[in-house]
Coordinates of C-alpha atoms in Angstrom, one line a residue:
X1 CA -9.2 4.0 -12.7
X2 CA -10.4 4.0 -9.1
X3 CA -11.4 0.6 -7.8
X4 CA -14.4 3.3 -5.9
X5 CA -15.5 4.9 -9.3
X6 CA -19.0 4.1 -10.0
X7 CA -17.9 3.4 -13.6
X8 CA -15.9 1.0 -12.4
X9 CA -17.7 -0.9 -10.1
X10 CA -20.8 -0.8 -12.0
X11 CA -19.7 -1.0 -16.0
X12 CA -16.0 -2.5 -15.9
X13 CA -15.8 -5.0 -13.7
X14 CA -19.2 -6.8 -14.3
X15 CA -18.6 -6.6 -17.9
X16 CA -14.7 -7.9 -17.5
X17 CA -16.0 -10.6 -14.8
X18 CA -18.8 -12.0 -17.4
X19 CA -16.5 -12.1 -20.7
X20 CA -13.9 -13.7 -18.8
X21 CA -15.8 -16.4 -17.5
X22 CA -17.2 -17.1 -20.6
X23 CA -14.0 -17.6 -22.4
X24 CA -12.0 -20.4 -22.9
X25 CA -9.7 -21.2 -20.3
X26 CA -6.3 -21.0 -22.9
X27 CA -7.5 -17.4 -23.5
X28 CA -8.3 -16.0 -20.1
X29 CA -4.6 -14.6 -19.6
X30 CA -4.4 -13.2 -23.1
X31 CA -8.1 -11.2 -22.3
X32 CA -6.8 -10.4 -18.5
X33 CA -3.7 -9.0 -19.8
X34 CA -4.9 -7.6 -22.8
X35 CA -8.2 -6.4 -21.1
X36 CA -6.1 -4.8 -18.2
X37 CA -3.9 -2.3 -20.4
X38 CA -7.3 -1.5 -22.0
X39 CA -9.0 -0.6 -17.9
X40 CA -5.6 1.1 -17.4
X41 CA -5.2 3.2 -20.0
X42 CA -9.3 4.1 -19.4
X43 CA -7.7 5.5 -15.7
X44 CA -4.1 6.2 -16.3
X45 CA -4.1 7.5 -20.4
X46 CA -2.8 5.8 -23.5
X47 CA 0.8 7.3 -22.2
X48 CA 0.6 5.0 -19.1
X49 CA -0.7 2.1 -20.9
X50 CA 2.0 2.2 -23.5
X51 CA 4.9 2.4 -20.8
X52 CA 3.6 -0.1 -19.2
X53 CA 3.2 -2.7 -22.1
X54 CA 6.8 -1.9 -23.4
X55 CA 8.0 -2.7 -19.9
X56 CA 6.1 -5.8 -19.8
X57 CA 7.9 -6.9 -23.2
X58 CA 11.1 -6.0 -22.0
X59 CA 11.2 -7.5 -19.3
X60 CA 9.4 -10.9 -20.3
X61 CA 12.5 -10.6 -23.4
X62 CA 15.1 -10.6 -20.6
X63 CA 13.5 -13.2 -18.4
X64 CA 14.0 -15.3 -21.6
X65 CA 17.2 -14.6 -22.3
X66 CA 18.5 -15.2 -18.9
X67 CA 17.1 -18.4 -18.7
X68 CA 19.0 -19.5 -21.7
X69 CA 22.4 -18.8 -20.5
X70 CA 25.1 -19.7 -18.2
X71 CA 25.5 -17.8 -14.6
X72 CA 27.9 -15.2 -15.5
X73 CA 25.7 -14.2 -18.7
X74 CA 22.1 -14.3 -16.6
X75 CA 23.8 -11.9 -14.0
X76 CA 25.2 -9.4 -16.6
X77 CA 21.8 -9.6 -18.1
X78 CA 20.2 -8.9 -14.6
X79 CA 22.1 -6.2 -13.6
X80 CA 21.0 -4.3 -17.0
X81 CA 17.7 -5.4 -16.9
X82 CA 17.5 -4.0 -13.3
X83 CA 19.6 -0.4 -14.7
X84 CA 16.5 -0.1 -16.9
X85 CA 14.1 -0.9 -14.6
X86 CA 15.4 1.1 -11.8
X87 CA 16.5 3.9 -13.9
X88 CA 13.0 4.4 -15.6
X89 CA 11.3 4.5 -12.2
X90 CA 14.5 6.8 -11.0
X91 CA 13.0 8.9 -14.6
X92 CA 9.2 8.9 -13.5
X93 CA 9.4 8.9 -10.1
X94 CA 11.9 11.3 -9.2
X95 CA 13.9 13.1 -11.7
X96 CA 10.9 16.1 -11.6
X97 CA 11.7 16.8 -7.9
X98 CA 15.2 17.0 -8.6
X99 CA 14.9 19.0 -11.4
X100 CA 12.7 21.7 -9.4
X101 CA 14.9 21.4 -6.7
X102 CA 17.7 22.2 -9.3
X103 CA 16.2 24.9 -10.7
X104 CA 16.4 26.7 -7.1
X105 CA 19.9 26.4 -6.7
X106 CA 20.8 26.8 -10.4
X107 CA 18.2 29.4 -11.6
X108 CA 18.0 26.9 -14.8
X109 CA 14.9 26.4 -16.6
X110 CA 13.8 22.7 -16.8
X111 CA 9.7 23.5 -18.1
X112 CA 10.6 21.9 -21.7
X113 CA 10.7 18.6 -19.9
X114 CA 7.1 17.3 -18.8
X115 CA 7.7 14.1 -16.7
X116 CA 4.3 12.0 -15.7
X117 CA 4.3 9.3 -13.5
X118 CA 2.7 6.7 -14.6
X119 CA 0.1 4.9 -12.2
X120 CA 1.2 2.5 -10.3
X121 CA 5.3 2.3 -12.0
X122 CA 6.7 1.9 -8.2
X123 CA 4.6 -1.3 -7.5
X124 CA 4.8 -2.9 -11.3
X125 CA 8.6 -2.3 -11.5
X126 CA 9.0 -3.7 -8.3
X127 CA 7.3 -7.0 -9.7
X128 CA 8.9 -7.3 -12.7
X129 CA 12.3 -6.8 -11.0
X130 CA 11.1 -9.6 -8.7
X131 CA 10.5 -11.8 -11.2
X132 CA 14.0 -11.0 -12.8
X133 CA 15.6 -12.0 -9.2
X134 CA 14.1 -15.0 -9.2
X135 CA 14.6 -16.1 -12.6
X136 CA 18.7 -15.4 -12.4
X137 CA 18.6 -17.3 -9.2
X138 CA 17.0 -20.7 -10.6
X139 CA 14.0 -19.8 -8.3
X140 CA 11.5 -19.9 -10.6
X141 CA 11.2 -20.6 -14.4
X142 CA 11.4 -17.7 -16.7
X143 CA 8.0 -17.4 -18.3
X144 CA 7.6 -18.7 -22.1
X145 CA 4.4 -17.1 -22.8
X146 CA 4.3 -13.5 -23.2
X147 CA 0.7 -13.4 -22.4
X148 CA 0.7 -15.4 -19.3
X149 CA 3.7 -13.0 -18.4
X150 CA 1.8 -9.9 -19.4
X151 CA -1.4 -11.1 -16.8
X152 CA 1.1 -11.7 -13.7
X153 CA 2.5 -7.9 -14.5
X154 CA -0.9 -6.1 -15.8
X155 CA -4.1 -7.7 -14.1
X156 CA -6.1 -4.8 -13.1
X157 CA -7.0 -6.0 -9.5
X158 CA -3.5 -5.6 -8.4
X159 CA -1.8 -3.3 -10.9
X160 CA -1.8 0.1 -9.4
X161 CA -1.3 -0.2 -5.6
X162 CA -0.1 -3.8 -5.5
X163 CA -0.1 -6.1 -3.4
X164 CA 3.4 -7.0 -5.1
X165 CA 3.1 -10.3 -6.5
X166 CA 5.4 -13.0 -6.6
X167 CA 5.9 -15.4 -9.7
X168 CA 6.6 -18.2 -8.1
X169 CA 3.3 -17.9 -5.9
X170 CA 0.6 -17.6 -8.3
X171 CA 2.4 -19.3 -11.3
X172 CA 0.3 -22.6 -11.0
X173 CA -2.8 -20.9 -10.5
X174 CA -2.2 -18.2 -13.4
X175 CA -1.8 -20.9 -15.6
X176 CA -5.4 -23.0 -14.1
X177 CA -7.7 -20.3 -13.6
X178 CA -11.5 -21.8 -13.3
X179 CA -13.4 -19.0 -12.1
X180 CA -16.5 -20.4 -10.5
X181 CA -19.8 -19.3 -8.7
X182 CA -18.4 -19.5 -5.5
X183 CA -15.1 -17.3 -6.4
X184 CA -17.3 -14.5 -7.8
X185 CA -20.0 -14.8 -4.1
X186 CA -16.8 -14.8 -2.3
X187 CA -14.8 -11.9 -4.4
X188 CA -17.8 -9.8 -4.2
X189 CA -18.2 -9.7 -0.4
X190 CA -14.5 -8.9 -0.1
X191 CA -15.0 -6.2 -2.5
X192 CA -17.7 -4.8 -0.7
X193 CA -16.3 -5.1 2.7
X194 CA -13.2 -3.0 1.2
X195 CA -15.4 -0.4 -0.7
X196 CA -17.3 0.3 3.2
X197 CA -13.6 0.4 4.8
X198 CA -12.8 2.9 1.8
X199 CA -15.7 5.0 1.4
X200 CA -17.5 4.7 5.1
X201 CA -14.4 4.8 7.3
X202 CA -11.1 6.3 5.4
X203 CA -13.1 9.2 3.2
X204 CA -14.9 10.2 6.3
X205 CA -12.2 10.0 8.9
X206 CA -10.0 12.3 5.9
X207 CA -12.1 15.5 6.8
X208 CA -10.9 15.5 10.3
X209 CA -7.1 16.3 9.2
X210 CA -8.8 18.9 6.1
X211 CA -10.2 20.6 9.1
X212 CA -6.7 20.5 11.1
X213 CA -4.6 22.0 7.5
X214 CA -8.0 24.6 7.3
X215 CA -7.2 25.8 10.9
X216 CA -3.8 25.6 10.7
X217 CA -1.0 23.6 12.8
X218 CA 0.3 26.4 15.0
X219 CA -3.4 26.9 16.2
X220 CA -4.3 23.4 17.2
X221 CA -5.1 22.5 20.7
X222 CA -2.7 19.4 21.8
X223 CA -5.2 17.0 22.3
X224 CA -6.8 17.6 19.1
X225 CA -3.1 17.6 17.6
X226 CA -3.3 13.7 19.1
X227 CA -6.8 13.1 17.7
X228 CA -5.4 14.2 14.5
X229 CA -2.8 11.7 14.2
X230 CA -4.6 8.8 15.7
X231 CA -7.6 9.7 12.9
X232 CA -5.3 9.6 10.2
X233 CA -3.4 6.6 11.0
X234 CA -6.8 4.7 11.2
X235 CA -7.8 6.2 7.8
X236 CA -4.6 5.4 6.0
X237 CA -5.3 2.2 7.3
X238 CA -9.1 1.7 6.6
X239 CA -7.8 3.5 2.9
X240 CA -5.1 1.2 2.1
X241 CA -6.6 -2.1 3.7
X242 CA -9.6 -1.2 2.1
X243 CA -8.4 -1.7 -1.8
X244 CA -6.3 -4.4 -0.8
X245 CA -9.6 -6.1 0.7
X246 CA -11.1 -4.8 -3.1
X247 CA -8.1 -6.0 -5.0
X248 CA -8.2 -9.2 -3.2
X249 CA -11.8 -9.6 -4.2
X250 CA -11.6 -9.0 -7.7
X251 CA -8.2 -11.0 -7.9
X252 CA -10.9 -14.0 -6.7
X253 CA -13.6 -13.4 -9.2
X254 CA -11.3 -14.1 -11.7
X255 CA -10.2 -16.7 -9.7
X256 CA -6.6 -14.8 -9.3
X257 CA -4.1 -14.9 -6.5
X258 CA -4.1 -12.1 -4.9
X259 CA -1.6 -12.1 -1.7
X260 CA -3.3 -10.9 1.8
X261 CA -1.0 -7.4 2.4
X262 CA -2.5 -6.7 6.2
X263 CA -2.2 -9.2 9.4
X264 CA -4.2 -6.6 11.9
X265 CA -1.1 -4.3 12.3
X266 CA -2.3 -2.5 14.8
X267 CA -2.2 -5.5 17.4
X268 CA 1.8 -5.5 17.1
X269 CA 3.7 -5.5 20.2
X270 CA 6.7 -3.5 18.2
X271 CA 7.6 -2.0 15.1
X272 CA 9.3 -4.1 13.5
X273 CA 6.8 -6.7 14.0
X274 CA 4.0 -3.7 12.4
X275 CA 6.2 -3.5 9.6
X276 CA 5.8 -7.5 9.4
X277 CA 2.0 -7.1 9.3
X278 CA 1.5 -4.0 7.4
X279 CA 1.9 -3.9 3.7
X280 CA 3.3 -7.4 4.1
X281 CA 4.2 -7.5 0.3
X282 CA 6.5 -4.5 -0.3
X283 CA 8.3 -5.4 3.6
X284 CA 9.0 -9.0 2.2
X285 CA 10.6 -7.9 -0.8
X286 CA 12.9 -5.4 0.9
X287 CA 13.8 -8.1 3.2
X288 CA 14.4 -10.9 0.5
X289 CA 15.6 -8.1 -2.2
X290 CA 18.0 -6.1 0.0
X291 CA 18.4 -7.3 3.5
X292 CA 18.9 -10.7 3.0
X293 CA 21.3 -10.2 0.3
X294 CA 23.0 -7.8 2.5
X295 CA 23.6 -10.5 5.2
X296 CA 20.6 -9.9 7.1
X297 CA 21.0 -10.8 10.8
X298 CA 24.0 -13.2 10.2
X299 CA 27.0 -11.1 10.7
X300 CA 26.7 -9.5 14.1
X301 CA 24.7 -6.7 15.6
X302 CA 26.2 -4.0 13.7
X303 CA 26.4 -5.4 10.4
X304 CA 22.4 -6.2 11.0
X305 CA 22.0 -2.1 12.1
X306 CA 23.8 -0.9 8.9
X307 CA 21.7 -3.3 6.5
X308 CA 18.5 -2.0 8.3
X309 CA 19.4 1.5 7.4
X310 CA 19.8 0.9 4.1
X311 CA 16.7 -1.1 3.8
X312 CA 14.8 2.0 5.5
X313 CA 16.8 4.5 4.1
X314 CA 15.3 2.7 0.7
X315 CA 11.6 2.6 2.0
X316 CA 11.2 6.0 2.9
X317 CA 12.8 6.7 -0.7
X318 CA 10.7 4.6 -2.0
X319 CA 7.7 6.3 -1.0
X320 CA 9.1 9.9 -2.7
X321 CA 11.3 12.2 -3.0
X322 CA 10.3 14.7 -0.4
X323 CA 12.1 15.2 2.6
X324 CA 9.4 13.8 5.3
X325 CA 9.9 10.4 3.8
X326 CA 13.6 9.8 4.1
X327 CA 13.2 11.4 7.7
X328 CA 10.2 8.8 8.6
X329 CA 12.5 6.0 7.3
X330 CA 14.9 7.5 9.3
X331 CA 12.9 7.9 12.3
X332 CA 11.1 4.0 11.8
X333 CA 14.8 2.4 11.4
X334 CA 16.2 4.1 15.0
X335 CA 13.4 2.9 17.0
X336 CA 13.6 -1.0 15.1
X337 CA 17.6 -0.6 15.8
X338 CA 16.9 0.2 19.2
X339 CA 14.8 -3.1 19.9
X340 CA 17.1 -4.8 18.3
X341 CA 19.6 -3.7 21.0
X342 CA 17.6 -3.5 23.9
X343 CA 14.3 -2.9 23.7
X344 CA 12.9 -6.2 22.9
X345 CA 14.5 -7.4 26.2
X346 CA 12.8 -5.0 28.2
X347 CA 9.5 -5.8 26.9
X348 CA 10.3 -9.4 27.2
X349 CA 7.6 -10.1 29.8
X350 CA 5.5 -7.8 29.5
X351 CA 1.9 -7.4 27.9
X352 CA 0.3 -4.4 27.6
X353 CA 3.2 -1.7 27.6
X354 CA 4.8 -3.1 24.2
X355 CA 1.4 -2.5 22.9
X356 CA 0.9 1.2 24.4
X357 CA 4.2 1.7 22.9
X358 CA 3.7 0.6 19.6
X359 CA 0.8 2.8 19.3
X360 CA 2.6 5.9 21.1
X361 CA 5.4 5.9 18.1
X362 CA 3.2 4.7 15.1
X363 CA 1.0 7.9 15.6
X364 CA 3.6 9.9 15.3
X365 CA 5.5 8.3 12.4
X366 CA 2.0 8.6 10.7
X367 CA 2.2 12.7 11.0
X368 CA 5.9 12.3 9.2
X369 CA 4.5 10.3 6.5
X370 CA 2.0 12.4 6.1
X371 CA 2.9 16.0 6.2
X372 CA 5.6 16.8 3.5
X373 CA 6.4 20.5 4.5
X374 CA 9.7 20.4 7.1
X375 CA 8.1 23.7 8.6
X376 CA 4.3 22.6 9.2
X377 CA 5.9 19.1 10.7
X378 CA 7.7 21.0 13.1
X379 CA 4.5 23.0 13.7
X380 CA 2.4 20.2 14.3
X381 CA 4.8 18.8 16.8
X382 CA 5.0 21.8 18.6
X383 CA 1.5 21.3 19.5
X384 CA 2.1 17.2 20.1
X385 CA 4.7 18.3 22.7
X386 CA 3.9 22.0 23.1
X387 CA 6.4 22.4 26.3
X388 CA 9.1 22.3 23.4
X389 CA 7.4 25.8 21.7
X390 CA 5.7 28.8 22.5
X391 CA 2.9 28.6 19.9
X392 CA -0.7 29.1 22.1
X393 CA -3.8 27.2 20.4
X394 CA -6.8 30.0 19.4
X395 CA -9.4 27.7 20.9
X396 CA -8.5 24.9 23.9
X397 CA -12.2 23.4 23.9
X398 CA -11.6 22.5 19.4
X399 CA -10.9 18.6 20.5
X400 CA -14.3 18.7 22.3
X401 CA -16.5 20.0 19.4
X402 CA -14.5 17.9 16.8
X403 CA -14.1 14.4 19.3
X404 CA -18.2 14.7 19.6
X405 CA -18.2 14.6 15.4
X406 CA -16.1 12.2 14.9
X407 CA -15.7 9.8 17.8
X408 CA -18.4 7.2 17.1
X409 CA -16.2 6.8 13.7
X410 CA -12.5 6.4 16.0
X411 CA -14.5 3.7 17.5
X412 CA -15.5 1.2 14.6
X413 CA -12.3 1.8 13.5
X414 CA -10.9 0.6 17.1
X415 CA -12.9 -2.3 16.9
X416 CA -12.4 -3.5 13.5
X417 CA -8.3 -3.1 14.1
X418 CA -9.0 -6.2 16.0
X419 CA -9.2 -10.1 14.9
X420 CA -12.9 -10.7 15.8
X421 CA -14.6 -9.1 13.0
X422 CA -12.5 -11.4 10.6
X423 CA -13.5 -14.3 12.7
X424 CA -16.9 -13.5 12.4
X425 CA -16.3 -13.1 8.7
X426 CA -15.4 -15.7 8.1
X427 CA -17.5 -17.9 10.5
X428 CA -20.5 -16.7 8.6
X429 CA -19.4 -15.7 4.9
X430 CA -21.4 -19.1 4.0
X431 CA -24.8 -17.9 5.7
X432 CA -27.5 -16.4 3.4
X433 CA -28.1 -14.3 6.2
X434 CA -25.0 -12.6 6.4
X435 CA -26.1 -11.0 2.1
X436 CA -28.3 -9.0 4.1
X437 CA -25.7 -6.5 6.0
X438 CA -23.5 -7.0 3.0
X439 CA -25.9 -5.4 0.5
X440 CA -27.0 -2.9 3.0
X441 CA -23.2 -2.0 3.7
X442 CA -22.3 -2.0 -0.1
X443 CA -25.4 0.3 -1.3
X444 CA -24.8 2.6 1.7
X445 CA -21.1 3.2 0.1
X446 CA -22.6 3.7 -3.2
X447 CA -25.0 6.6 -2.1
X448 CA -22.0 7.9 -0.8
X449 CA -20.0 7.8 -3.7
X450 CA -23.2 9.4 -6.3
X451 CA -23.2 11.9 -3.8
X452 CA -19.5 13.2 -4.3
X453 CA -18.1 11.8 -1.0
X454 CA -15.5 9.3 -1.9
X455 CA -11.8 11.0 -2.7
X456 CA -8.5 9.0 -4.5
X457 CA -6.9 6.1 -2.4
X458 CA -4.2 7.4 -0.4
X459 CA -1.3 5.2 -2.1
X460 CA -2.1 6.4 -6.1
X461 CA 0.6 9.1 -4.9
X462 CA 3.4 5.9 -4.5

């Protein structure tokens, strides 16, 4: 269920909030675990939910097992615990696509085989298959009890959009949760900061681009083209940093771990150093998952380029199976290779420009992300760079009639991209003055929702 459904906000999480306070700490992982399938299955079906409990159990059965045997045995049980894994998110995931994309060059039939994804598979497997890593390399303890397992794999705050957990991070607290007055104050503002960045920012900034697919791509003036990226990149942002704000909230509440996933991205000075401060939890386990083991940066410059391919060759894979995310890997790992190689030393001294550029090639790898047909992206950067094509906009004065609608919300988005709204956060978090914008903020996003404006976080798709 959607952390911005009023059912949700108003019936499941007060009621989940209240019984597990009330129970007695050796219970609270069997209720948060058990409790979670139950929210789950509310959002996602009894399908979902059951998928989702026999993976747990697997994969607590093989953390157990590996930790009872020698080396060569925990690594043979790895590599098939990881086949499973891998190959049930491979099933979910993406066998459908191929299977349609089959069908065209085949003419075969495959309708007798319905494939759902279930909600949120891409972020739990990668967890679990975390915690498998871990175990086979002595980095953490396998877990003995299936219920404490089954809370760092199911709890509801982080289950379907992640951040991606690691065992080793929120094992002592998992096992010492004492959820108090001041977690549920603090988990509430967060939650209500992240429902406004949702609901007030991302769903409103969204009908820009609903506008730009309604006109059409070939008929867009250029600088509306631009206005159209830079508003989506803000509400992917404003979307995605909102329900990690709401997941880090309720993660508090229930006096949970939850790890931060956004370091004000848009402040990098390159992309590689974005990619270190956006979605902070799926870059590090790429990094410690597959480009570390790969050899990282310790082999020489081209052995570094060719394991950053395959890590972002993996990324944009990992995304979907569509074309437009293996080309915005593609397009992320050339321009992270080439300041590797030089372009790091050209911006050595400088300020401002490694800023400017940073923004100048995020926009644009937004569009890729974003548009999934091969013939509208080339269509919509035709009218990015229309000296490359001949297509003529039907209306040059569209940015001014859409930039007067929607500029006031380009700039609270600006300004919150930046550090002092945190600061001021968390300066005054303490003061009983600072409940009353917080309320004020957090009923303002409800009258939104009860009034059909809200729409399903961006990332439900991954």
């Amino acid at each position: 269920m959607s952390f911005s459904d009023l059912r949700f906000i108003f019936y499941i999480v007060p009621a989940f909030v209240l019984v597990h306070a009330v129970l007695p700490g050796k219970t609270r992982n069997a209720f948060l675990f058990l409790g979670s399938l139950g929210v789950y299955a509310f959002g996602a079906g009894l399908e979902s939910a059951a998928i989702l409990a026999a993976m747990t159990g697997m994969n607590y059965l093989f953390g157990r097992w590996m930790s009872q045997e020698e080396p060569i045995v925990r690594r043979a049980f790895l590599a098939l615990a990881l086949l499973l894994n891998f190959g049930a998110l491979f099933f979910f995931k993406y066998l459908a696509a191929m299977l349609d994309a089959l069908k065209d060059v085949i003419g075969a039939d495959f309708s007798f085989l319905h494939i759902a994804m279930p909600l949120g598979v891409s972020f739990y497997i990668f967890q679990m298959a975390a915690y498998l890593i871990d175990v086979c390399r002595g980095d953490t303890e396998a877990e003995a009890n299936f219920f404490d397992f089954g809370a760092f794999v199911a709890a509801f705050p982080q289950l379907t959009m992640g951040p991606i957990l690691r065992y080793g991070d929120v094992h002592d607290a998992l096992k010492e949760r004492k959820p108090g007055r001041e977690d549920v104050e603090q988990g509430f503002q967060l939650f209500a900061i992240g429902l406004a960045f949702k609901v007030l920012l991302a769903d409103q900034l969204a009908y820009l681009w609903v506008v730009l697919e309604r006109i059409g791509f070939d008929y867009i003036s250029t600088p509306l083209a631009w206005l159209g990226a830079v508003g989506y990149s803000l509400q992917l942002y404003f979307d995605f940093q909102g329900y990690s704000l709401m997941a880090t909230g309720l993660g508090r509440m229930l006096a949970l771990p939850v790890a931060r996933n956004f370091d004000e991205p848009y402040l990098s000075r390159s992309v590689s150093e974005f990619y270190r401060r956006w979605h902070m939890t799926l870059g590090t386990w790429f990094r410690d998952y597959i480009y570390i083991p790969l050899g990282g940066s310790r082999n020489g410059m081209g052995h570094t380029i060719l394991s950053l391919a395959l890590v972002w060759l993996l990324t944009g894979f990992w995304h979907g199976p569509t074309l437009n995310y293996i080309i915005w890997g593609g397009v992320l790992f050339v321009f992270i290779a080439l300041e590797k190689l030089f372009l790091r030393r050209v911006f050595g001294g400088l300020h401002v420009l490694p800023h400017l550029y940073l923004l100048f090639v995020i926009v644009q790898t937004w569009v890729i992300f974003r548009v999934d047909d091969l013939s509208d992206l080339l269509a919509y950067f035709r009218r990015l760079y229309p000296f490359f094509g001949d297509a003529e906009a039907i209306n040059h004065g569209d940015f001014l009639k859409y930039f007067t609608s929607y500029w006031w919300l380009f700039a609270i988005g600006i300004f919150l991209c930046f550090p002092w709204p945190r600061r001021w956060y968390e300066r005054f978090r303490g003061n009983a003055l600072f409940w009353v914008p917080l309320f004020a903020v957090f009923w303002v996003s409800i009258y939104f929702l009860s009034t059909g404006s809200g729409s399903a976080f961006l990332y439900f798709r991954f």
